[in-house]
Amino acid sequence: MTVPTTTELTTAPEQHAPSTETMATAARAPKGPSGPSALARIGSSFAMFRNRKSLTGLVILGVFILVAIFADVIAPYGPLDKDYTALKQPPSWQHLFGTSHMGEDIFSQIVYGTRGVLIVGFLSAILATVIAVAVGVTAGIVTGWKSEALSALTNVFLVLPGLPLMIIIATQFDNPSLLLIAAVLALTGWAWGARVLRAQTMSLRNRDFVQAARANGEPLGRIITVEMLPNLMAIIASSFVGTVTAAILGLTTLAFIGVIPITNLNWGTILFWAQQNGAFPDYWWWYVPAGLCIALLGMSLSLINFGIDEYVNPRLRSAGERARAMRKKGIKVSSAVTAVRPVTAAKKPAGAKDA
């Protein structure tokens, strides 16, 4: 057996220790494939839209958006063009959805009315989401009387009756614009999202990464924008989609009861004129298409919201992944799968006799 000398024991570690230049080069080297790439981060941001429900909802919503953009090309007539030779006519090749009591083409009114519905819905949701994020996140991150004051403000708007408040505000103007209508709907629809964001922010402010950022002396603005908001994006997206749905229903309700002037053409205005001129129930083509459009758009937003909920909730996400894996194997998700084992006779001890 060879015993190493004192010189060998002293120089051996020096042969394997990295030099200062080597360590500096390794520090400057780019990260390997283990770090997430930009495409991977972008793909993970849209992971909530990978299931069939979300994709179906996005497709339906995309169709409505295309109809709103290309309304001038799709609509065969102007929304207020009148044909006095065809009054209250049923659907035909000349008028796909029939005509109104003034000979107006219902299909053209549906197409042009899509613009007003989507503009008010998305604009109102953007305004309401901005208010909800500002109030909810601030109320969750601060403490003391500031948090309690913002929480009390949220509770006040949460219990206010939305529809009467919208009617009172909208009737103060002779010809309210779409921006004003969206602002009114946003004013009555931000409180629920702010309440949820406040609760989630209060949960996040005690996490280790937030406490570490505070210990490092990070400013409050950076903690909110860099540390907290990325973890709240799924909830903000869900709140945004829900606010769009509520704003569309609020717009059509205000138009149906006659609060919004007839110059603001939308699906609710069509239902208003149908109700005013006795279209129910005989002239079904006057009110059924508008009602179906409201239902389809609401269904698409609900499907998108289901996908976001599945992405946020770990239990729903694991259940969805398990269901998709079962479909790939050809197993019905609704079928009960039970493992059946063959029954074998129990071995008798040696020397035992039958009874």
PDB file of N, CA, C and O in Angstrom, residues 30-80:
ATOM      1  N   PRO A  30     -24.136  32.091 -20.078  1.00  0.00           N
ATOM      2  CA  PRO A  30     -25.604  32.079 -20.045  1.00  0.00           C
ATOM      3  C   PRO A  30     -26.131  30.810 -19.421  1.00  0.00           C
ATOM      4  O   PRO A  30     -25.453  29.790 -19.357  1.00  0.00           O
ATOM      5  N   LYS A  31     -27.322  30.890 -18.931  1.00  0.00           N
ATOM      6  CA  LYS A  31     -27.963  29.732 -18.316  1.00  0.00           C
ATOM      7  C   LYS A  31     -28.199  28.637 -19.342  1.00  0.00           C
ATOM      8  O   LYS A  31     -28.472  28.916 -20.511  1.00  0.00           O
ATOM      9  N   GLY A  32     -28.148  27.419 -18.873  1.00  0.00           N
ATOM     10  CA  GLY A  32     -28.354  26.282 -19.740  1.00  0.00           C
ATOM     11  C   GLY A  32     -29.813  26.033 -20.012  1.00  0.00           C
ATOM     12  O   GLY A  32     -30.683  26.837 -19.700  1.00  0.00           O
ATOM     13  N   PRO A  33     -30.137  24.879 -20.600  1.00  0.00           N
ATOM     14  CA  PRO A  33     -31.520  24.571 -20.939  1.00  0.00           C
ATOM     15  C   PRO A  33     -32.416  24.363 -19.730  1.00  0.00           C
ATOM     16  O   PRO A  33     -33.614  24.257 -19.863  1.00  0.00           O
ATOM     17  N   SER A  34     -31.769  24.302 -18.504  1.00  0.00           N
ATOM     18  CA  SER A  34     -32.621  24.091 -17.342  1.00  0.00           C
ATOM     19  C   SER A  34     -33.500  25.295 -17.045  1.00  0.00           C
ATOM     20  O   SER A  34     -34.590  25.168 -16.499  1.00  0.00           O
ATOM     21  N   GLY A  35     -33.043  26.511 -17.348  1.00  0.00           N
ATOM     22  CA  GLY A  35     -33.844  27.701 -17.115  1.00  0.00           C
ATOM     23  C   GLY A  35     -34.954  27.815 -18.136  1.00  0.00           C
ATOM     24  O   GLY A  35     -34.809  27.420 -19.297  1.00  0.00           O
ATOM     25  N   PRO A  36     -36.094  28.374 -17.749  1.00  0.00           N
ATOM     26  CA  PRO A  36     -37.217  28.491 -18.688  1.00  0.00           C
ATOM     27  C   PRO A  36     -36.928  29.527 -19.758  1.00  0.00           C
ATOM     28  O   PRO A  36     -36.437  30.614 -19.482  1.00  0.00           O
ATOM     29  N   SER A  37     -37.218  29.183 -20.983  1.00  0.00           N
ATOM     30  CA  SER A  37     -37.018  30.106 -22.086  1.00  0.00           C
ATOM     31  C   SER A  37     -38.167  31.085 -22.170  1.00  0.00           C
ATOM     32  O   SER A  37     -39.171  30.965 -21.469  1.00  0.00           O
ATOM     33  N   ALA A  38     -38.012  32.077 -23.053  1.00  0.00           N
ATOM     34  CA  ALA A  38     -39.073  33.077 -23.205  1.00  0.00           C
ATOM     35  C   ALA A  38     -40.335  32.444 -23.760  1.00  0.00           C
ATOM     36  O   ALA A  38     -41.445  32.757 -23.324  1.00  0.00           O
ATOM     37  N   LEU A  39     -40.171  31.510 -24.711  1.00  0.00           N
ATOM     38  CA  LEU A  39     -41.344  30.854 -25.285  1.00  0.00           C
ATOM     39  C   LEU A  39     -42.061  30.003 -24.246  1.00  0.00           C
ATOM     40  O   LEU A  39     -43.291  29.924 -24.230  1.00  0.00           O
ATOM     41  N   ALA A  40     -41.272  29.365 -23.348  1.00  0.00           N
ATOM     42  CA  ALA A  40     -41.901  28.550 -22.308  1.00  0.00           C
ATOM     43  C   ALA A  40     -42.693  29.415 -21.340  1.00  0.00           C
ATOM     44  O   ALA A  40     -43.777  29.047 -20.893  1.00  0.00           O
ATOM     45  N   ARG A  41     -42.147  30.595 -21.003  1.00  0.00           N
ATOM     46  CA  ARG A  41     -42.877  31.486 -20.101  1.00  0.00           C
ATOM     47  C   ARG A  41     -44.155  32.004 -20.751  1.00  0.00           C
ATOM     48  O   ARG A  41     -45.197  32.118 -20.112  1.00  0.00           O
ATOM     49  N   ILE A  42     -44.072  32.324 -22.048  1.00  0.00           N
ATOM     50  CA  ILE A  42     -45.278  32.783 -22.748  1.00  0.00           C
ATOM     51  C   ILE A  42     -46.306  31.668 -22.826  1.00  0.00           C
ATOM     52  O   ILE A  42     -47.506  31.884 -22.643  1.00  0.00           O
ATOM     53  N   GLY A  43     -45.831  30.434 -23.095  1.00  0.00           N
ATOM     54  CA  GLY A  43     -46.764  29.304 -23.161  1.00  0.00           C
ATOM     55  C   GLY A  43     -47.434  29.021 -21.828  1.00  0.00           C
ATOM     56  O   GLY A  43     -48.621  28.699 -21.775  1.00  0.00           O
ATOM     57  N   SER A  44     -46.669  29.169 -20.721  1.00  0.00           N
ATOM     58  CA  SER A  44     -47.276  28.944 -19.408  1.00  0.00           C
ATOM     59  C   SER A  44     -48.305  30.004 -19.067  1.00  0.00           C
ATOM     60  O   SER A  44     -49.239  29.762 -18.296  1.00  0.00           O
ATOM     61  N   SER A  45     -48.165  31.208 -19.641  1.00  0.00           N
ATOM     62  CA  SER A  45     -49.142  32.261 -19.386  1.00  0.00           C
ATOM     63  C   SER A  45     -50.498  31.931 -19.995  1.00  0.00           C
ATOM     64  O   SER A  45     -51.528  32.375 -19.505  1.00  0.00           O
ATOM     65  N   PHE A  46     -50.506  31.152 -21.084  1.00  0.00           N
ATOM     66  CA  PHE A  46     -51.761  30.778 -21.744  1.00  0.00           C
ATOM     67  C   PHE A  46     -52.156  29.339 -21.429  1.00  0.00           C
ATOM     68  O   PHE A  46     -52.945  28.742 -22.149  1.00  0.00           O
ATOM     69  N   ALA A  47     -51.585  28.780 -20.354  1.00  0.00           N
ATOM     70  CA  ALA A  47     -51.914  27.399 -20.002  1.00  0.00           C
ATOM     71  C   ALA A  47     -53.359  27.247 -19.591  1.00  0.00           C
ATOM     72  O   ALA A  47     -53.929  26.164 -19.689  1.00  0.00           O
ATOM     73  N   MET A  48     -53.978  28.344 -19.123  1.00  0.00           N
ATOM     74  CA  MET A  48     -55.373  28.272 -18.697  1.00  0.00           C
ATOM     75  C   MET A  48     -56.329  28.073 -19.859  1.00  0.00           C
ATOM     76  O   MET A  48     -57.499  27.771 -19.657  1.00  0.00           O
ATOM     77  N   PHE A  49     -55.855  28.272 -21.108  1.00  0.00           N
ATOM     78  CA  PHE A  49     -56.722  28.149 -22.272  1.00  0.00           C
ATOM     79  C   PHE A  49     -56.453  26.868 -23.063  1.00  0.00           C
ATOM     80  O   PHE A  49     -56.709  26.805 -24.249  1.00  0.00           O
ATOM     81  N   ARG A  50     -55.906  25.844 -22.413  1.00  0.00           N
ATOM     82  CA  ARG A  50     -55.564  24.621 -23.136  1.00  0.00           C
ATOM     83  C   ARG A  50     -56.692  23.601 -23.149  1.00  0.00           C
ATOM     84  O   ARG A  50     -56.661  22.672 -23.954  1.00  0.00           O
ATOM     85  N   ASN A  51     -57.664  23.727 -22.263  1.00  0.00           N
ATOM     86  CA  ASN A  51     -58.719  22.727 -22.255  1.00  0.00           C
ATOM     87  C   ASN A  51     -59.789  23.062 -23.282  1.00  0.00           C
ATOM     88  O   ASN A  51     -59.826  24.151 -23.842  1.00  0.00           O
ATOM     89  N   ARG A  52     -60.675  22.116 -23.493  1.00  0.00           N
ATOM     90  CA  ARG A  52     -61.677  22.255 -24.554  1.00  0.00           C
ATOM     91  C   ARG A  52     -62.696  23.339 -24.239  1.00  0.00           C
ATOM     92  O   ARG A  52     -63.166  24.035 -25.143  1.00  0.00           O
ATOM     93  N   LYS A  53     -63.032  23.499 -22.982  1.00  0.00           N
ATOM     94  CA  LYS A  53     -64.013  24.520 -22.621  1.00  0.00           C
ATOM     95  C   LYS A  53     -63.509  25.905 -22.978  1.00  0.00           C
ATOM     96  O   LYS A  53     -64.220  26.717 -23.586  1.00  0.00           O
ATOM     97  N   SER A  54     -62.273  26.193 -22.591  1.00  0.00           N
ATOM     98  CA  SER A  54     -61.719  27.517 -22.881  1.00  0.00           C
ATOM     99  C   SER A  54     -61.561  27.735 -24.374  1.00  0.00           C
ATOM    100  O   SER A  54     -61.846  28.825 -24.878  1.00  0.00           O
ATOM    101  N   LEU A  55     -61.113  26.723 -25.086  1.00  0.00           N
ATOM    102  CA  LEU A  55     -60.942  26.868 -26.537  1.00  0.00           C
ATOM    103  C   LEU A  55     -62.279  27.095 -27.224  1.00  0.00           C
ATOM    104  O   LEU A  55     -62.389  27.920 -28.139  1.00  0.00           O
ATOM    105  N   THR A  56     -63.307  26.367 -26.783  1.00  0.00           N
ATOM    106  CA  THR A  56     -64.640  26.579 -27.362  1.00  0.00           C
ATOM    107  C   THR A  56     -65.137  27.991 -27.091  1.00  0.00           C
ATOM    108  O   THR A  56     -65.680  28.666 -27.980  1.00  0.00           O
ATOM    109  N   GLY A  57     -64.955  28.461 -25.865  1.00  0.00           N
ATOM    110  CA  GLY A  57     -65.357  29.822 -25.545  1.00  0.00           C
ATOM    111  C   GLY A  57     -64.591  30.862 -26.333  1.00  0.00           C
ATOM    112  O   GLY A  57     -65.173  31.859 -26.792  1.00  0.00           O
ATOM    113  N   LEU A  58     -63.297  30.658 -26.522  1.00  0.00           N
ATOM    114  CA  LEU A  58     -62.495  31.606 -27.300  1.00  0.00           C
ATOM    115  C   LEU A  58     -62.921  31.632 -28.765  1.00  0.00           C
ATOM    116  O   LEU A  58     -62.927  32.693 -29.394  1.00  0.00           O
ATOM    117  N   VAL A  59     -63.278  30.470 -29.309  1.00  0.00           N
ATOM    118  CA  VAL A  59     -63.725  30.423 -30.704  1.00  0.00           C
ATOM    119  C   VAL A  59     -65.029  31.199 -30.883  1.00  0.00           C
ATOM    120  O   VAL A  59     -65.182  32.007 -31.812  1.00  0.00           O
ATOM    121  N   ILE A  60     -65.990  30.970 -29.977  1.00  0.00           N
ATOM    122  CA  ILE A  60     -67.270  31.688 -30.082  1.00  0.00           C
ATOM    123  C   ILE A  60     -67.060  33.185 -29.906  1.00  0.00           C
ATOM    124  O   ILE A  60     -67.619  34.003 -30.655  1.00  0.00           O
ATOM    125  N   LEU A  61     -66.251  33.563 -28.935  1.00  0.00           N
ATOM    126  CA  LEU A  61     -65.971  34.994 -28.726  1.00  0.00           C
ATOM    127  C   LEU A  61     -65.254  35.589 -29.927  1.00  0.00           C
ATOM    128  O   LEU A  61     -65.530  36.732 -30.324  1.00  0.00           O
ATOM    129  N   GLY A  62     -64.331  34.830 -30.516  1.00  0.00           N
ATOM    130  CA  GLY A  62     -63.638  35.323 -31.707  1.00  0.00           C
ATOM    131  C   GLY A  62     -64.572  35.555 -32.879  1.00  0.00           C
ATOM    132  O   GLY A  62     -64.400  36.514 -33.640  1.00  0.00           O
ATOM    133  N   VAL A  63     -65.588  34.695 -33.023  1.00  0.00           N
ATOM    134  CA  VAL A  63     -66.568  34.889 -34.097  1.00  0.00           C
ATOM    135  C   VAL A  63     -67.327  36.201 -33.895  1.00  0.00           C
ATOM    136  O   VAL A  63     -67.519  36.984 -34.843  1.00  0.00           O
ATOM    137  N   PHE A  64     -67.744  36.471 -32.655  1.00  0.00           N
ATOM    138  CA  PHE A  64     -68.452  37.728 -32.386  1.00  0.00           C
ATOM    139  C   PHE A  64     -67.545  38.940 -32.628  1.00  0.00           C
ATOM    140  O   PHE A  64     -68.004  39.979 -33.122  1.00  0.00           O
ATOM    141  N   ILE A  65     -66.281  38.825 -32.268  1.00  0.00           N
ATOM    142  CA  ILE A  65     -65.355  39.941 -32.503  1.00  0.00           C
ATOM    143  C   ILE A  65     -65.178  40.195 -33.990  1.00  0.00           C
ATOM    144  O   ILE A  65     -65.157  41.350 -34.451  1.00  0.00           O
ATOM    145  N   LEU A  66     -65.062  39.130 -34.784  1.00  0.00           N
ATOM    146  CA  LEU A  66     -64.941  39.300 -36.234  1.00  0.00           C
ATOM    147  C   LEU A  66     -66.207  39.912 -36.829  1.00  0.00           C
ATOM    148  O   LEU A  66     -66.131  40.752 -37.733  1.00  0.00           O
ATOM    149  N   VAL A  67     -67.365  39.500 -36.322  1.00  0.00           N
ATOM    150  CA  VAL A  67     -68.622  40.097 -36.802  1.00  0.00           C
ATOM    151  C   VAL A  67     -68.658  41.584 -36.492  1.00  0.00           C
ATOM    152  O   VAL A  67     -69.087  42.405 -37.325  1.00  0.00           O
ATOM    153  N   ALA A  68     -68.200  41.968 -35.301  1.00  0.00           N
ATOM    154  CA  ALA A  68     -68.202  43.383 -34.937  1.00  0.00           C
ATOM    155  C   ALA A  68     -67.225  44.188 -35.786  1.00  0.00           C
ATOM    156  O   ALA A  68     -67.505  45.331 -36.171  1.00  0.00           O
ATOM    157  N   ILE A  69     -66.076  43.611 -36.107  1.00  0.00           N
ATOM    158  CA  ILE A  69     -65.070  44.336 -36.891  1.00  0.00           C
ATOM    159  C   ILE A  69     -65.518  44.508 -38.335  1.00  0.00           C
ATOM    160  O   ILE A  69     -65.400  45.595 -38.922  1.00  0.00           O
ATOM    161  N   PHE A  70     -66.042  43.438 -38.910  1.00  0.00           N
ATOM    162  CA  PHE A  70     -66.422  43.457 -40.331  1.00  0.00           C
ATOM    163  C   PHE A  70     -67.931  43.585 -40.507  1.00  0.00           C
ATOM    164  O   PHE A  70     -68.507  42.975 -41.410  1.00  0.00           O
ATOM    165  N   ALA A  71     -68.562  44.361 -39.646  1.00  0.00           N
ATOM    166  CA  ALA A  71     -70.023  44.526 -39.732  1.00  0.00           C
ATOM    167  C   ALA A  71     -70.429  45.179 -41.051  1.00  0.00           C
ATOM    168  O   ALA A  71     -71.461  44.824 -41.643  1.00  0.00           O
ATOM    169  N   ASP A  72     -69.644  46.130 -41.548  1.00  0.00           N
ATOM    170  CA  ASP A  72     -69.985  46.800 -42.806  1.00  0.00           C
ATOM    171  C   ASP A  72     -69.956  45.843 -43.991  1.00  0.00           C
ATOM    172  O   ASP A  72     -70.666  46.054 -44.985  1.00  0.00           O
ATOM    173  N   VAL A  73     -69.147  44.803 -43.893  1.00  0.00           N
ATOM    174  CA  VAL A  73     -69.035  43.833 -44.988  1.00  0.00           C
ATOM    175  C   VAL A  73     -70.086  42.736 -44.850  1.00  0.00           C
ATOM    176  O   VAL A  73     -70.655  42.270 -45.848  1.00  0.00           O
ATOM    177  N   ILE A  74     -70.364  42.317 -43.629  1.00  0.00           N
ATOM    178  CA  ILE A  74     -71.275  41.185 -43.403  1.00  0.00           C
ATOM    179  C   ILE A  74     -72.732  41.598 -43.572  1.00  0.00           C
ATOM    180  O   ILE A  74     -73.530  40.871 -44.174  1.00  0.00           O
ATOM    181  N   ALA A  75     -73.094  42.759 -43.042  1.00  0.00           N
ATOM    182  CA  ALA A  75     -74.502  43.175 -43.060  1.00  0.00           C
ATOM    183  C   ALA A  75     -74.938  43.525 -44.480  1.00  0.00           C
ATOM    184  O   ALA A  75     -74.282  44.334 -45.149  1.00  0.00           O
ATOM    185  N   PRO A  76     -76.037  42.948 -44.986  1.00  0.00           N
ATOM    186  CA  PRO A  76     -76.488  43.262 -46.356  1.00  0.00           C
ATOM    187  C   PRO A  76     -77.169  44.629 -46.462  1.00  0.00           C
ATOM    188  O   PRO A  76     -77.225  45.205 -47.546  1.00  0.00           O
ATOM    189  N   TYR A  77     -77.679  45.152 -45.344  1.00  0.00           N
ATOM    190  CA  TYR A  77     -78.366  46.442 -45.357  1.00  0.00           C
ATOM    191  C   TYR A  77     -77.857  47.283 -44.196  1.00  0.00           C
ATOM    192  O   TYR A  77     -77.165  46.787 -43.288  1.00  0.00           O
ATOM    193  N   GLY A  78     -78.217  48.535 -44.201  1.00  0.00           N
ATOM    194  CA  GLY A  78     -77.959  49.381 -43.067  1.00  0.00           C
ATOM    195  C   GLY A  78     -78.883  49.028 -41.916  1.00  0.00           C
ATOM    196  O   GLY A  78     -79.992  48.513 -42.138  1.00  0.00           O
ATOM    197  N   PRO A  79     -78.485  49.299 -40.682  1.00  0.00           N
ATOM    198  CA  PRO A  79     -79.332  48.887 -39.554  1.00  0.00           C
ATOM    199  C   PRO A  79     -80.674  49.609 -39.498  1.00  0.00           C
ATOM    200  O   PRO A  79     -81.627  49.101 -38.921  1.00  0.00           O
ATOM    201  N   LEU A  80     -80.767  50.801 -40.097  1.00  0.00           N
ATOM    202  CA  LEU A  80     -82.016  51.569 -40.077  1.00  0.00           C
ATOM    203  C   LEU A  80     -82.643  51.706 -41.457  1.00  0.00           C
ATOM    204  O   LEU A  80     -83.590  52.491 -41.622  1.00  0.00           O
TER     205      LEU A  80
END
